[in-house]
Amino acid sequence: MENIKDSIENIFDQHNQIKPFLKKNINVNETEDQLDIIIKLGFTFKNLEQNYKNMITECLNNIDKKINISLELDVVSHKTQGTTQSIKNVKNIIAVASGKGGVGKSTVACNLSIALHQLGARVGILDADIYGPSQPLMFGSNKKPESRDGKSMEPIISHGIQTMSIGYLIDTDTPVVWRGPMVTNTLQQLLNETNWDNLDYLIIDLPPGTGDTQLTLAQKVPVTGSVIVTTPQDVALIDAQKGIGMFDKVNIPNIGLVENMAVFECPNCGHHEHIFGEDGGKTLAAKNNILLLGSIPLNAMIQKKMDSGAPPLLDNENPSINEAFLSIAEKVSIKIAQMKENFKDKFPKIVIQKD
């Protein structure tokens, strides 16, 4: 049994540059003519499943028995910065950020959450842009959150995602004219007073910049890692670099970078034009030694879908765009699975009392 587990653990996924199978997560049951293998994986593997099963079968081709292989998703909580305490029913928090507004950060956050969900994970999204919430429109929902106890709120479920936004609580045309402390207090309330339901990943769609909201996130919210969104043009790359530097400074790992609006796709002739420059995201990722998670084209279909509350992943109108978002989500999940597990909340709290 141990030899079989050792062999499986040593399998190397060349494409993702990882050893996907941990010995402690491999369970082997052997009978006279059959081998049943059950493996728990800490990342979404829906698009990798058949390939992984083929790798295991090939690895064990010297065994003259029928081999049954079952892969199960088992996402665990991973290490977060400082002494921040975990959020109830949330295993991992992913901050999606950009240094500059208008680069499509909220679009990427929305589609990242849906892609992770389609790959099998339980996912939520918190719209942390208090001044300009976008997620209610993108998720096509304008419901008011319910409260069962008068103290907490139920997330709004849309397209299978648990969502929460200040946009659900105020009128669409009502401006939020608040000072910094009110904004940060609201963010903490939305995060901590929402009854999240057993989330593998909670996506936080941050406002642009490196201000109060980002500082509150770094100091008080247990963030597993960040995803930076940029366009290829220099004016966006300059601010994206500041975002990368900010997360480095507060000890939040940079999971990777998404290059949005990478190339314009003409809807009539299919011609591709790099109107915002070429390979800016690739260059920035290499400069900072972080992963380029993927590139999303500038396509009018994405804008129409997002404005209608039906993100492109909900149908297969443009398979290449769907594949790009799913690939990004897969890489994010794999990257998080490679991080150290979170043991902070597994130790008992020691309280010293005076008699």
PDB file of C-alpha atoms in Angstrom, residues 66-189:
ATOM      1  CA  LYS A  66      -8.542  -3.614 -12.157  1.00  0.00           C
ATOM      2  CA  ILE A  67      -7.854  -0.057 -10.935  1.00  0.00           C
ATOM      3  CA  ASN A  68     -10.684   2.264  -9.916  1.00  0.00           C
ATOM      4  CA  ILE A  69      -9.669   5.879  -9.343  1.00  0.00           C
ATOM      5  CA  SER A  70     -11.823   8.509  -7.645  1.00  0.00           C
ATOM      6  CA  LEU A  71     -10.766  12.140  -7.175  1.00  0.00           C
ATOM      7  CA  GLU A  72     -12.528  14.318  -4.607  1.00  0.00           C
ATOM      8  CA  LEU A  73     -12.332  18.086  -4.061  1.00  0.00           C
ATOM      9  CA  ASP A  74     -11.284  18.963  -0.523  1.00  0.00           C
ATOM     10  CA  VAL A  75     -10.216  22.607  -0.293  1.00  0.00           C
ATOM     11  CA  VAL A  76      -8.604  23.487   3.048  1.00  0.00           C
ATOM     12  CA  SER A  77      -7.890  26.814   4.709  1.00  0.00           C
ATOM     13  CA  HIS A  78      -4.471  28.288   3.997  1.00  0.00           C
ATOM     14  CA  LYS A  79      -2.152  30.571   5.920  1.00  0.00           C
ATOM     15  CA  THR A  80      -3.028  34.261   6.144  1.00  0.00           C
ATOM     16  CA  GLN A  81      -1.122  37.366   7.150  1.00  0.00           C
ATOM     17  CA  GLY A  82      -0.240  38.290  10.738  1.00  0.00           C
ATOM     18  CA  THR A  83      -2.616  37.474  13.574  1.00  0.00           C
ATOM     19  CA  THR A  84      -5.850  37.955  11.639  1.00  0.00           C
ATOM     20  CA  GLN A  85      -8.604  35.556  12.690  1.00  0.00           C
ATOM     21  CA  SER A  86     -10.540  33.490  10.177  1.00  0.00           C
ATOM     22  CA  ILE A  87     -14.030  34.465   9.021  1.00  0.00           C
ATOM     23  CA  LYS A  88     -16.683  31.943  10.021  1.00  0.00           C
ATOM     24  CA  ASN A  89     -17.475  29.442   7.237  1.00  0.00           C
ATOM     25  CA  VAL A  90     -14.851  30.923   4.890  1.00  0.00           C
ATOM     26  CA  LYS A  91     -11.759  28.850   4.099  1.00  0.00           C
ATOM     27  CA  ASN A  92      -9.819  31.195   1.806  1.00  0.00           C
ATOM     28  CA  ILE A  93     -10.151  34.868   0.894  1.00  0.00           C
ATOM     29  CA  ILE A  94      -8.859  36.135  -2.455  1.00  0.00           C
ATOM     30  CA  ALA A  95      -8.464  39.888  -2.904  1.00  0.00           C
ATOM     31  CA  VAL A  96      -8.893  41.061  -6.498  1.00  0.00           C
ATOM     32  CA  ALA A  97      -7.240  44.456  -6.869  1.00  0.00           C
ATOM     33  CA  SER A  98      -5.880  47.000  -9.301  1.00  0.00           C
ATOM     34  CA  GLY A  99      -3.911  50.156  -8.874  1.00  0.00           C
ATOM     35  CA  LYS A 100      -6.055  52.016 -11.405  1.00  0.00           C
ATOM     36  CA  GLY A 101      -9.792  52.125 -12.068  1.00  0.00           C
ATOM     37  CA  GLY A 102     -11.259  51.158 -15.420  1.00  0.00           C
ATOM     38  CA  VAL A 103      -9.084  48.103 -16.072  1.00  0.00           C
ATOM     39  CA  GLY A 104     -11.939  45.600 -15.674  1.00  0.00           C
ATOM     40  CA  LYS A 105     -11.145  44.443 -12.147  1.00  0.00           C
ATOM     41  CA  SER A 106     -14.794  43.888 -11.194  1.00  0.00           C
ATOM     42  CA  THR A 107     -15.417  41.995 -14.433  1.00  0.00           C
ATOM     43  CA  VAL A 108     -12.488  39.710 -13.661  1.00  0.00           C
ATOM     44  CA  ALA A 109     -13.617  39.252 -10.040  1.00  0.00           C
ATOM     45  CA  CYS A 110     -17.143  38.328 -11.111  1.00  0.00           C
ATOM     46  CA  ASN A 111     -16.018  35.835 -13.747  1.00  0.00           C
ATOM     47  CA  LEU A 112     -13.325  34.391 -11.488  1.00  0.00           C
ATOM     48  CA  SER A 113     -15.985  33.562  -8.897  1.00  0.00           C
ATOM     49  CA  ILE A 114     -18.260  31.949 -11.494  1.00  0.00           C
ATOM     50  CA  ALA A 115     -15.364  30.006 -13.025  1.00  0.00           C
ATOM     51  CA  LEU A 116     -14.315  28.593  -9.640  1.00  0.00           C
ATOM     52  CA  HIS A 117     -17.946  27.615  -9.031  1.00  0.00           C
ATOM     53  CA  GLN A 118     -18.185  25.884 -12.405  1.00  0.00           C
ATOM     54  CA  LEU A 119     -15.009  23.971 -11.557  1.00  0.00           C
ATOM     55  CA  GLY A 120     -16.707  22.572  -8.467  1.00  0.00           C
ATOM     56  CA  ALA A 121     -15.861  24.956  -5.607  1.00  0.00           C
ATOM     57  CA  ARG A 122     -18.209  26.735  -3.196  1.00  0.00           C
ATOM     58  CA  VAL A 123     -17.699  30.428  -3.861  1.00  0.00           C
ATOM     59  CA  GLY A 124     -18.821  33.820  -2.593  1.00  0.00           C
ATOM     60  CA  ILE A 125     -18.014  37.384  -3.601  1.00  0.00           C
ATOM     61  CA  LEU A 126     -17.940  40.542  -1.493  1.00  0.00           C
ATOM     62  CA  ASP A 127     -18.177  43.854  -3.326  1.00  0.00           C
ATOM     63  CA  ALA A 128     -15.791  46.027  -1.284  1.00  0.00           C
ATOM     64  CA  ASP A 129     -16.091  49.056  -3.575  1.00  0.00           C
ATOM     65  CA  ILE A 130     -18.394  51.023  -1.266  1.00  0.00           C
ATOM     66  CA  TYR A 131     -18.400  54.180  -3.403  1.00  0.00           C
ATOM     67  CA  GLY A 132     -19.015  52.415  -6.716  1.00  0.00           C
ATOM     68  CA  PRO A 133     -20.461  48.910  -6.275  1.00  0.00           C
ATOM     69  CA  SER A 134     -20.629  46.973  -9.540  1.00  0.00           C
ATOM     70  CA  GLN A 135     -21.417  43.400  -8.601  1.00  0.00           C
ATOM     71  CA  PRO A 136     -25.230  43.729  -8.237  1.00  0.00           C
ATOM     72  CA  LEU A 137     -25.446  44.826 -11.878  1.00  0.00           C
ATOM     73  CA  MET A 138     -22.988  42.191 -13.085  1.00  0.00           C
ATOM     74  CA  PHE A 139     -24.790  39.412 -11.218  1.00  0.00           C
ATOM     75  CA  GLY A 140     -28.178  40.699 -12.377  1.00  0.00           C
ATOM     76  CA  SER A 141     -29.604  40.997  -8.882  1.00  0.00           C
ATOM     77  CA  ASN A 142     -31.218  43.894  -7.022  1.00  0.00           C
ATOM     78  CA  LYS A 143     -32.728  42.022  -4.077  1.00  0.00           C
ATOM     79  CA  LYS A 144     -32.469  43.241  -0.503  1.00  0.00           C
ATOM     80  CA  PRO A 145     -30.634  40.856   1.843  1.00  0.00           C
ATOM     81  CA  GLU A 146     -32.802  39.142   4.450  1.00  0.00           C
ATOM     82  CA  SER A 147     -32.013  39.033   8.157  1.00  0.00           C
ATOM     83  CA  ARG A 148     -33.290  36.080  10.182  1.00  0.00           C
ATOM     84  CA  ASP A 149     -32.083  37.302  13.552  1.00  0.00           C
ATOM     85  CA  GLY A 150     -31.936  41.094  13.161  1.00  0.00           C
ATOM     86  CA  LYS A 151     -28.146  40.974  13.568  1.00  0.00           C
ATOM     87  CA  SER A 152     -26.795  39.345  10.421  1.00  0.00           C
ATOM     88  CA  MET A 153     -27.631  39.144   6.708  1.00  0.00           C
ATOM     89  CA  GLU A 154     -28.134  36.288   4.290  1.00  0.00           C
ATOM     90  CA  PRO A 155     -26.052  36.536   1.103  1.00  0.00           C
ATOM     91  CA  ILE A 156     -27.857  36.997  -2.187  1.00  0.00           C
ATOM     92  CA  ILE A 157     -27.460  33.859  -4.304  1.00  0.00           C
ATOM     93  CA  SER A 158     -26.948  34.605  -7.993  1.00  0.00           C
ATOM     94  CA  HIS A 159     -25.665  32.180 -10.648  1.00  0.00           C
ATOM     95  CA  GLY A 160     -24.659  29.819  -7.821  1.00  0.00           C
ATOM     96  CA  ILE A 161     -22.500  32.447  -6.091  1.00  0.00           C
ATOM     97  CA  GLN A 162     -23.100  33.844  -2.603  1.00  0.00           C
ATOM     98  CA  THR A 163     -22.894  37.620  -3.066  1.00  0.00           C
ATOM     99  CA  MET A 164     -22.938  40.687  -0.831  1.00  0.00           C
ATOM    100  CA  SER A 165     -22.654  44.362  -1.720  1.00  0.00           C
ATOM    101  CA  ILE A 166     -23.543  47.788  -0.350  1.00  0.00           C
ATOM    102  CA  GLY A 167     -25.375  48.076  -3.674  1.00  0.00           C
ATOM    103  CA  TYR A 168     -28.055  45.759  -2.294  1.00  0.00           C
ATOM    104  CA  LEU A 169     -28.682  48.098   0.629  1.00  0.00           C
ATOM    105  CA  ILE A 170     -28.910  51.502  -1.060  1.00  0.00           C
ATOM    106  CA  ASP A 171     -30.723  52.849  -4.113  1.00  0.00           C
ATOM    107  CA  THR A 172     -28.798  52.597  -7.368  1.00  0.00           C
ATOM    108  CA  ASP A 173     -28.748  56.378  -7.897  1.00  0.00           C
ATOM    109  CA  THR A 174     -27.882  57.267  -4.293  1.00  0.00           C
ATOM    110  CA  PRO A 175     -24.264  58.440  -3.916  1.00  0.00           C
ATOM    111  CA  VAL A 176     -22.234  57.239  -0.936  1.00  0.00           C
ATOM    112  CA  VAL A 177     -20.722  60.411   0.534  1.00  0.00           C
ATOM    113  CA  TRP A 178     -18.785  58.986   3.474  1.00  0.00           C
ATOM    114  CA  ARG A 179     -15.440  59.569   5.089  1.00  0.00           C
ATOM    115  CA  GLY A 180     -12.852  56.800   5.345  1.00  0.00           C
ATOM    116  CA  PRO A 181     -13.801  55.408   8.803  1.00  0.00           C
ATOM    117  CA  MET A 182     -17.434  54.899   7.755  1.00  0.00           C
ATOM    118  CA  VAL A 183     -16.318  53.081   4.623  1.00  0.00           C
ATOM    119  CA  THR A 184     -13.977  50.733   6.480  1.00  0.00           C
ATOM    120  CA  ASN A 185     -16.571  50.032   9.179  1.00  0.00           C
ATOM    121  CA  THR A 186     -19.126  49.202   6.495  1.00  0.00           C
ATOM    122  CA  LEU A 187     -16.687  46.853   4.787  1.00  0.00           C
ATOM    123  CA  GLN A 188     -16.089  44.975   8.043  1.00  0.00           C
ATOM    124  CA  GLN A 189     -19.825  44.738   8.696  1.00  0.00           C
TER     125      GLN A 189
END
